[in-house]
CSV table of C-alpha atoms in Angstrom, one decimal:
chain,number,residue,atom,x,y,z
R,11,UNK,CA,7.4,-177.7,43.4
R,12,UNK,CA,7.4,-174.0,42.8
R,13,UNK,CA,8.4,-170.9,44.0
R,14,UNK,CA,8.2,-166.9,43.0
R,15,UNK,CA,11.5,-165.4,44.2
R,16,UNK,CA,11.3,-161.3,44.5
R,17,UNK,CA,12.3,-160.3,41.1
R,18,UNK,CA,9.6,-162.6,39.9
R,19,UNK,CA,11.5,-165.5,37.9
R,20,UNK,CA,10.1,-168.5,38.8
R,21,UNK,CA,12.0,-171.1,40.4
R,22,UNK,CA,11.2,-174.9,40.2
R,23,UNK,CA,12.4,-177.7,42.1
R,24,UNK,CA,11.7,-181.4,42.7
R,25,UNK,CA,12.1,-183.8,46.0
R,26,UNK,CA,11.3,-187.6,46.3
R,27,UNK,CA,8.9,-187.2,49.5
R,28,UNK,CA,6.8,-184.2,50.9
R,29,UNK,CA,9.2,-184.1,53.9
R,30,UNK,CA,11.9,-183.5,51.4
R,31,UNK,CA,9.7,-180.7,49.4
R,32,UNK,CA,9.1,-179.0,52.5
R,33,UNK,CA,12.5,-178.6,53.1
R,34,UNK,CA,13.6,-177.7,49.9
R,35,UNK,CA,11.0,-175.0,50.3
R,36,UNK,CA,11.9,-174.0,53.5
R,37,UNK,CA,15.4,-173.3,52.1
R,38,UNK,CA,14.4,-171.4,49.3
R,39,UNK,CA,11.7,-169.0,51.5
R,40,UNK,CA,14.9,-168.4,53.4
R,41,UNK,CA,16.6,-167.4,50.5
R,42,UNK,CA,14.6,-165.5,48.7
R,43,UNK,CA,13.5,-163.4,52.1
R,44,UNK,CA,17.5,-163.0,52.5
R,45,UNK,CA,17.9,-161.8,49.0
R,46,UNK,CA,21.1,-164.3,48.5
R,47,UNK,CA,18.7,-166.3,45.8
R,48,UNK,CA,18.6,-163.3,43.7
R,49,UNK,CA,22.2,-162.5,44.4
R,50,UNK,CA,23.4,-165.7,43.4
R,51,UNK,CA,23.4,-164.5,39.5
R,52,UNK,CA,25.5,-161.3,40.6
R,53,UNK,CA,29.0,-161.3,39.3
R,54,UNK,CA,32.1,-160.2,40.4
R,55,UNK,CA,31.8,-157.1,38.2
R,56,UNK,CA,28.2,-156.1,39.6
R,57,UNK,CA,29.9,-157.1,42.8
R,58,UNK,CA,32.6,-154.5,42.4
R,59,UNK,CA,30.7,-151.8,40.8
R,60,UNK,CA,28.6,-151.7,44.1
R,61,UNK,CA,30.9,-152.1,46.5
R,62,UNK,CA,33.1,-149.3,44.7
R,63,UNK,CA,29.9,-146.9,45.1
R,64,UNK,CA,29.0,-147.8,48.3
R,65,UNK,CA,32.0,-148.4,50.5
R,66,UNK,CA,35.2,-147.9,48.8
R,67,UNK,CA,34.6,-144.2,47.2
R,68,UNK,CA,33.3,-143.3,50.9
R,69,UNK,CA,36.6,-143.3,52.5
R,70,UNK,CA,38.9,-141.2,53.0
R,71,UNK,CA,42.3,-142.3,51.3
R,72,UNK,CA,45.4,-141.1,50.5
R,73,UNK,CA,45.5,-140.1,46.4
R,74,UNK,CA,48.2,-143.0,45.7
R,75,UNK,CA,46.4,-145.1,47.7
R,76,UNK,CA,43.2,-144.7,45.7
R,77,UNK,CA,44.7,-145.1,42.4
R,78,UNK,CA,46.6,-148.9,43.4
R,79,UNK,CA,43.0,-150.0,44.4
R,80,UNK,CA,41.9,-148.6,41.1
R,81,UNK,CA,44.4,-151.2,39.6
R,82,UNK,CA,43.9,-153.6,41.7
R,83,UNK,CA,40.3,-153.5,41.3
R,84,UNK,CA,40.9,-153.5,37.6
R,85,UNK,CA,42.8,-156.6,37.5
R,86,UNK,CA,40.1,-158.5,39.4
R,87,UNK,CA,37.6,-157.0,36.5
R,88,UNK,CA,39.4,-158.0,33.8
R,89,UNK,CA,40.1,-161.7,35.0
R,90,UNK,CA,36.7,-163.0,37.1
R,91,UNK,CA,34.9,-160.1,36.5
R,92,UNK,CA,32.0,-162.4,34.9
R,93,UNK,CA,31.9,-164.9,37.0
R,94,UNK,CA,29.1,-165.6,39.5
R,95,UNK,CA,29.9,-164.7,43.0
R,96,UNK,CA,28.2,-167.7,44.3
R,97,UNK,CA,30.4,-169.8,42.5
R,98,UNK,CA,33.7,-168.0,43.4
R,99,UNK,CA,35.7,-170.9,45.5
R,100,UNK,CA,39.4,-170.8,47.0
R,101,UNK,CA,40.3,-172.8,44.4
R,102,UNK,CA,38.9,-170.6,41.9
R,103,UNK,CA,40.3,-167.8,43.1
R,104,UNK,CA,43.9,-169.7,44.1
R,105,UNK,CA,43.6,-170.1,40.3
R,106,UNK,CA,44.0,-166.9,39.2
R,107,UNK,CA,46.8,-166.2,41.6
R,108,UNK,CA,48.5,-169.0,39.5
R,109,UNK,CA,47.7,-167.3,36.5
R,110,UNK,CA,49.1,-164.1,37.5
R,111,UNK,CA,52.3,-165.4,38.7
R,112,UNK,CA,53.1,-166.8,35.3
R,113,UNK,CA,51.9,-163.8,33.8
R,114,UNK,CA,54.9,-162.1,36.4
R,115,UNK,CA,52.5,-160.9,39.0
R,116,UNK,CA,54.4,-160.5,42.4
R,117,UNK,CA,53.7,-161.6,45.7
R,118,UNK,CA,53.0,-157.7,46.6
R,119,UNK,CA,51.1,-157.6,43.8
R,120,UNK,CA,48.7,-160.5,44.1
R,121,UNK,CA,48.7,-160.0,48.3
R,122,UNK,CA,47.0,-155.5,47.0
R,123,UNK,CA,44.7,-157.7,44.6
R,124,UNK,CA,43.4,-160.4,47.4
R,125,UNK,CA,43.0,-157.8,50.0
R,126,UNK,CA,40.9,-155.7,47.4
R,127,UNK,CA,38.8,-159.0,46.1
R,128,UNK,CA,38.7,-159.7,50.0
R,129,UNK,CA,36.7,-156.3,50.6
R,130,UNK,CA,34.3,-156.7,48.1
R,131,UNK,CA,33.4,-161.1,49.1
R,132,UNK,CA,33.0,-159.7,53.0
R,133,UNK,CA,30.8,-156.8,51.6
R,134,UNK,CA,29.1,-159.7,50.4
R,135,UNK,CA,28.8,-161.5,52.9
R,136,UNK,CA,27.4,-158.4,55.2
R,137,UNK,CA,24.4,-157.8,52.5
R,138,UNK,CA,23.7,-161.9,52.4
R,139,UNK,CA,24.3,-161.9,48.9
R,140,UNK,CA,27.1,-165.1,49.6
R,141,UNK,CA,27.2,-167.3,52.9
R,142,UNK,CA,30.6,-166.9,53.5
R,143,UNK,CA,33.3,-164.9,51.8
R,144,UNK,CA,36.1,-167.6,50.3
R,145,UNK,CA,39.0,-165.3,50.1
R,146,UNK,CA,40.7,-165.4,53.3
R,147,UNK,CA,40.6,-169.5,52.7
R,148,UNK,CA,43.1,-168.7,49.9
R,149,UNK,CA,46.5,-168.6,49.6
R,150,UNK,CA,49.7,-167.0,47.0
R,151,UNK,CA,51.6,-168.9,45.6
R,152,UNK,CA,54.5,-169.8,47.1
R,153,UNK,CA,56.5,-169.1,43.9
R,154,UNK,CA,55.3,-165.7,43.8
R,155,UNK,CA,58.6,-163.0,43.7
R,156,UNK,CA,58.9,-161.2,46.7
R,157,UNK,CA,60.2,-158.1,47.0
R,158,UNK,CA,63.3,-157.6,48.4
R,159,UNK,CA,63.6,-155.6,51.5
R,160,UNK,CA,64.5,-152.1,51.2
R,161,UNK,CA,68.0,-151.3,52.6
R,162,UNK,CA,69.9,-148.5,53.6
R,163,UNK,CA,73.5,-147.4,53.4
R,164,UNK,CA,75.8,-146.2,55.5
R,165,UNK,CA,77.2,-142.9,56.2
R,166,UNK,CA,80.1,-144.3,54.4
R,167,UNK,CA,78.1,-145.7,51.7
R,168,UNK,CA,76.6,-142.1,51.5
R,169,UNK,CA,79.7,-140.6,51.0
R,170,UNK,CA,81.2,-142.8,48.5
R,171,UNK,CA,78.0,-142.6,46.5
R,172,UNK,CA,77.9,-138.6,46.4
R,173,UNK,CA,81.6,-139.0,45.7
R,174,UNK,CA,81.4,-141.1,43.1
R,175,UNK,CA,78.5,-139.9,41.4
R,176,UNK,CA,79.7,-136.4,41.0
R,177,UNK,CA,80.5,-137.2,37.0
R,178,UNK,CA,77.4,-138.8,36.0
R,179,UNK,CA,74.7,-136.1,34.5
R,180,UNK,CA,72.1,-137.1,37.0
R,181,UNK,CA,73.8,-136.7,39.7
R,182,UNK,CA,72.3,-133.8,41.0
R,183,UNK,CA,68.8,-135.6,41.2
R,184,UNK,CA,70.2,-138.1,43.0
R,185,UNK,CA,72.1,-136.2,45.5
R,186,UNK,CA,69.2,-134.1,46.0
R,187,UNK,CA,67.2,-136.8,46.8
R,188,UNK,CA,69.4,-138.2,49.3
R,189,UNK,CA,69.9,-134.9,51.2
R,190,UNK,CA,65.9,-134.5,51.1
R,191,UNK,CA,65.0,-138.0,51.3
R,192,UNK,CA,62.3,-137.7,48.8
R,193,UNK,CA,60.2,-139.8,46.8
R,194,UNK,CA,61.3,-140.4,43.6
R,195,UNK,CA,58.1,-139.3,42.1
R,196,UNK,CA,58.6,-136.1,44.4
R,197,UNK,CA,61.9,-135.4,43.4
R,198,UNK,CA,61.4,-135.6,39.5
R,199,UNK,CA,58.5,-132.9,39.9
R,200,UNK,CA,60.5,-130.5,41.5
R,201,UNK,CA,59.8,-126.7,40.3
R,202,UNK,CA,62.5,-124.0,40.1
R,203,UNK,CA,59.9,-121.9,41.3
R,204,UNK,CA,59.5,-123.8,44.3
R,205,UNK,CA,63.7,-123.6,45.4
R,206,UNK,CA,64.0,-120.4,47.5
R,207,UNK,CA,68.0,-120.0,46.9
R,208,UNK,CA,67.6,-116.9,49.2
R,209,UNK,CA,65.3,-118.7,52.3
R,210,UNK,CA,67.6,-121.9,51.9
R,211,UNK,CA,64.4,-123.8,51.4
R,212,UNK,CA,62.9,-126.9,48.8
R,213,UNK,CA,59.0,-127.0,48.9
R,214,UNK,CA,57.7,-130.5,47.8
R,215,UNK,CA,54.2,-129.0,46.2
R,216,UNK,CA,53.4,-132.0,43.2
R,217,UNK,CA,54.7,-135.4,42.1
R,218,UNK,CA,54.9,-137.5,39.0
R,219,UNK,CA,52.2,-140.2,38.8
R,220,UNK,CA,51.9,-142.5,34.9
R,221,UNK,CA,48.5,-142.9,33.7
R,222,UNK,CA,48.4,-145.1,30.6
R,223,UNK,CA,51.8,-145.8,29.9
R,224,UNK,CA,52.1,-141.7,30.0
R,225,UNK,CA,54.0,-139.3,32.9
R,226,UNK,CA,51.9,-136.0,34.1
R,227,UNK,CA,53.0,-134.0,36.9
R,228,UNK,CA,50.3,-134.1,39.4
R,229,UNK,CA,48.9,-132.0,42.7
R,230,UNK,CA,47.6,-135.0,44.8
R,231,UNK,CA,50.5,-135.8,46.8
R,232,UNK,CA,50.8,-139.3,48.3
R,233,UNK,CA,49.7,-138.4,52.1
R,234,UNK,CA,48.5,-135.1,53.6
R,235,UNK,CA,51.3,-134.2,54.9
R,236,UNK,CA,53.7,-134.7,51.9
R,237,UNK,CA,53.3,-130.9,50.7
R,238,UNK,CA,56.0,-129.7,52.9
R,239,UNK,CA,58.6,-127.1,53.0
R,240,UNK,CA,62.4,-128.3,53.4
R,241,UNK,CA,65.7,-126.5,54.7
R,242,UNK,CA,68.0,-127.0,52.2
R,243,UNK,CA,72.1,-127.1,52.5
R,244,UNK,CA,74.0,-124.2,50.8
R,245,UNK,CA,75.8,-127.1,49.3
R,246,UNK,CA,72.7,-128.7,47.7
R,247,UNK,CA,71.8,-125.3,46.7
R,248,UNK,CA,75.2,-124.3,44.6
R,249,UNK,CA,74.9,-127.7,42.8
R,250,UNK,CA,70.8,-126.9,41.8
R,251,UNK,CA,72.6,-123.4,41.1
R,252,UNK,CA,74.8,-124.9,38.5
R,253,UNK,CA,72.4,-127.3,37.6
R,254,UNK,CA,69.6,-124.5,36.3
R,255,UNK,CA,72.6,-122.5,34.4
R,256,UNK,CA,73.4,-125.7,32.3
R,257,UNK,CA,69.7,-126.5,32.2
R,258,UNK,CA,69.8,-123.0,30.6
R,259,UNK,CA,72.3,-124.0,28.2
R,260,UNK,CA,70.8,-127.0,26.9
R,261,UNK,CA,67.1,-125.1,26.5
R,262,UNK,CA,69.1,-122.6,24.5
R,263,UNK,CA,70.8,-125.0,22.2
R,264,UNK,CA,67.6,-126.8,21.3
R,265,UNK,CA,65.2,-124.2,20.7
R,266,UNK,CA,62.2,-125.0,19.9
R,267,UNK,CA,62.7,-128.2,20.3
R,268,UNK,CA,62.9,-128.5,24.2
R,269,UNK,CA,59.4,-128.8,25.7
R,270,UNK,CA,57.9,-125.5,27.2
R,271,UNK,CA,55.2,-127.2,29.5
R,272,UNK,CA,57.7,-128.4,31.8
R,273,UNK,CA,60.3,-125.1,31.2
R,274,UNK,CA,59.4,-124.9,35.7
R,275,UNK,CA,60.6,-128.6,35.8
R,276,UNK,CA,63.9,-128.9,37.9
R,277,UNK,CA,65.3,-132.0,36.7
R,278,UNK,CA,64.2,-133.3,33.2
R,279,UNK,CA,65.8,-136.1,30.6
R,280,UNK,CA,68.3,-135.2,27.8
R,281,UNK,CA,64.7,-134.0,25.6
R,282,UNK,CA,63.3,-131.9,28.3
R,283,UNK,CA,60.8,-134.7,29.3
R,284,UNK,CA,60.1,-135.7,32.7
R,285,UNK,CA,62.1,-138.5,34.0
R,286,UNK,CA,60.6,-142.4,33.8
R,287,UNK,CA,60.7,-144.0,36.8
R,288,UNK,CA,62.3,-147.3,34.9
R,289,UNK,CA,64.6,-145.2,33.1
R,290,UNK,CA,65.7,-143.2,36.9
R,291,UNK,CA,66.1,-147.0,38.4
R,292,UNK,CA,68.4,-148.0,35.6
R,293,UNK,CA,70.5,-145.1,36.0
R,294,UNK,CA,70.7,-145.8,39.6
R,295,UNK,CA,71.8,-149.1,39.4
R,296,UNK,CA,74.4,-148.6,36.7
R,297,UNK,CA,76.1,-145.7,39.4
R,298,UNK,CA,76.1,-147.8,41.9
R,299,UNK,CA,77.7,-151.1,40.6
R,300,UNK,CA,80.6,-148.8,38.8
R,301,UNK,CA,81.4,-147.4,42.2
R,302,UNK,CA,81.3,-150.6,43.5
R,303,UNK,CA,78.3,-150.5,46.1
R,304,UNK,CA,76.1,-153.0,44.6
R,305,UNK,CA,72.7,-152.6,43.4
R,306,UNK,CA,70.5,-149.9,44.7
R,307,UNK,CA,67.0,-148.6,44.0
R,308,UNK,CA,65.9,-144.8,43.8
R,309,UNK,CA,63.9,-145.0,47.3
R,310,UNK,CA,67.1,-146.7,49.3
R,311,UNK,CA,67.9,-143.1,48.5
R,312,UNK,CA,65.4,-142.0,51.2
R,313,UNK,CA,65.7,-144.7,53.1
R,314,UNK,CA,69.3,-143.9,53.5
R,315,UNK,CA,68.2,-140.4,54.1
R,316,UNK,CA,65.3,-141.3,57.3
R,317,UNK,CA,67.5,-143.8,58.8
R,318,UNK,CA,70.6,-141.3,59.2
R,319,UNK,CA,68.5,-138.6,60.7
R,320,UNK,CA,67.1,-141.1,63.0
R,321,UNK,CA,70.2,-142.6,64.1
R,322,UNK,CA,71.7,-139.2,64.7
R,323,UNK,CA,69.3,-138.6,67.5
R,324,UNK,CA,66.0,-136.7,65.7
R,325,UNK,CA,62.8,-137.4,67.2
R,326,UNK,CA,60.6,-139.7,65.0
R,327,UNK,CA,58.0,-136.7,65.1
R,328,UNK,CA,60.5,-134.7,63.0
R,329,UNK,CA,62.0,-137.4,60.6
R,330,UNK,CA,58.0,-138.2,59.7
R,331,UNK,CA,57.4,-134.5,59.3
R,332,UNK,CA,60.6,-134.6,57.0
R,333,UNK,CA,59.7,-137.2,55.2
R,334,UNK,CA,55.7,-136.6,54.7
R,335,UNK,CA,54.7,-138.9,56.6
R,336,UNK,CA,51.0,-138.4,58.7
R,337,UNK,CA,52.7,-140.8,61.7
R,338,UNK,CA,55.7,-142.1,63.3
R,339,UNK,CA,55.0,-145.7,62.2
R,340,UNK,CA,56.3,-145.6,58.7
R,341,UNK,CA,59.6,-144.2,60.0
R,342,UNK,CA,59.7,-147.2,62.8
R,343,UNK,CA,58.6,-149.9,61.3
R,344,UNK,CA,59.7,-149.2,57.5
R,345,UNK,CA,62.0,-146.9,56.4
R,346,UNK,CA,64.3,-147.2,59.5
R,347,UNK,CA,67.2,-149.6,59.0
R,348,UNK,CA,70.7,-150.7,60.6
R,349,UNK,CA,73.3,-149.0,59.2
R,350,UNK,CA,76.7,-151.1,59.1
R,351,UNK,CA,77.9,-148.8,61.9
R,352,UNK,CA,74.8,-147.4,64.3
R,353,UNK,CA,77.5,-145.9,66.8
R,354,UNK,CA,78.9,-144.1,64.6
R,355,UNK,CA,76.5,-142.9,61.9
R,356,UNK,CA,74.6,-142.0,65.4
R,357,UNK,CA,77.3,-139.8,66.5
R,358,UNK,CA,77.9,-137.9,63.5
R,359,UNK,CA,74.2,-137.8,62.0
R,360,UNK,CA,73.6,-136.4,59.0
R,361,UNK,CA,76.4,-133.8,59.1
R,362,UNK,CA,78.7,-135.5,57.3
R,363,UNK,CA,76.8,-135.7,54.2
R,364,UNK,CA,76.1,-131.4,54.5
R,365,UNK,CA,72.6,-132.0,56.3
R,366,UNK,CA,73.4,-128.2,58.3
């Protein structure tokens, strides 16, 4: 038999008996009035570029989100792009995830790039362009790295790091970020123009995103409420006091050499560049381990920082304002930990560490 679907091609088929050619044709009628016959040569980069125009660019979403779905979305492109979504299976998709995982994909990862390819198969599935979307059938594997849970330290933790880090020549970053519990990304944008010495105040105005391999300093904060204003400690201010006089210095003694578009940029590598994000953790992690505290990431920092305020009696309400946060239920559910001692980093709060 034949049939005209909508975009005209011509589709034959064949069927032993009538009953069975009337069936077959009852099928296709279906199909074609669907639109899922058609649809059945889209691919998952048609697939993407639609659903991307139609439903993902419509939302409202924070700036960092946007740009992980941006990569997520790319990775998806660049490995099944051309494939056909009608013949996108579990197991199909369950081999990619394998794929990924040797190419050292982790479980976070793979779990942003299912949710993303998830989106797009149920889009799919609304328009009748597939009968059912295979994703949430799948699963990562179980050898995917996971990563490991944030921590926090201890107000005696806290000490002995701010302590111990007093000689290293990035210790003022990383103090600052403790006593502001910043993002790292916030904290290596900072602005001199933006530290009122006189007001006692630190506003949190851009951050640092990487954008082909390459570090800008950017406006589009992370959530709406990250652009904030903070009180700063006359402790924290004498050491960004000291900091901009040998900042000074070192300008001075390279001349032309030393960068002028980031001459506003608070804290800046040994060149006057602004500060990787690998190269932030590595210093980090060597600071910690010679003091003896282990291994710790730039945002423990600020996990440290939101679990001490919280434990010393602040409302959620204010440590999510503090922090940037739009709601309470990052604070509760993420970024608040157990010290080693709750009484007692609850009794003494954050003053023991200069929070005034």
């Amino acid at each position: 038999g034949e049939i005209t679907d909508e975009s005209g091609r011509k589709r034959t088929f064949t069927a032993k008996t009538k009953r069975d050619a009337a069936a077959k044709l009852s099928v296709l009628k279906s199909e074609i009035a669907s639109g899922r016959l058609v649809a059945q040569r889209m691919t998952v980069n048609q697939l993407s570029e639609t659903w991307v125009k139609k439903v993902h660019d419509a939302k409202a979403l924070a700036p960092a989100t946007r740009l992980n779905n941006k990569w997520a979305i790319g990775v998806i492109q660049t490995h099944i792009g051309s494939i056909q979504i009608s013949k996108l299976s579990p197991d199909r998709i369950e081999a990619l995830f394998e794929k990924l995982v040797l190419k050292g994909y982790g479980f976070q990862s793979l779990n942003k790039i299912r949710n993303m390819l998830s989106q797009m198969m149920a889009f799919a599935e609304r328009r009748n362009y597939v009968l059912k979307n295979p994703v949430p059938l799948t699963h990562i594997p179980a050898n995917a790295t996971k990563t490991r849970e944030k921590r926090a330290m201890s107000a005696e933790q806290a000490k002995k790091f701010l302590e111990g880090s007093q000689q290293h020549p990035i210790e003022v970053l990383f103090t600052t970020m403790l006593y502001l519990g910043l993002r790292p990304s916030e904290a290596c944008a900072l602005t001199w123009s933006s530290v009122d010495f006189e007001n006692q105040t630190i506003s949190v105005t851009r951050c640092i995103r990487k954008e082909n391999g390459v570090n800008y300093l950017s406006d589009e904060l992370k959530t709406r409420k990250a652009r904030r204003s903070l009180s700063a400690s006359p402790s924290l201010l004498n050491l960004l006091s000291a900091h901009q006089e040998t900042q000074a210095e070192q300008r001075r003694l390279c001349g032309d050499l030393w960068p002028k578009e980031f001459s506003d940029v608070v804290f800046l590598s040994a060149t006057g560049t602004l500060i990787d994000g690998s190269n932030l953790r590595r210093k980090l992690k060597k600071i910690t381990a010679i003091i003896g505290l282990g291994n710790w990431c730039p945002n423990e920092l600020r996990h440290t920082n939101i679990t001490l305020m919280y434990e010393g009696g602040i409302s959620a309400e204010q440590v999510a304002d503090h922090a940037g946060h739009t709601t309470t239920r990052m604070v509760e559910t993420v970024y608040r930990h157990k010290s080693s001692n709750i009484n007692d980093a609850a009794r003494r709060g954050l003053n023991n560490l200069g929070f005034e």
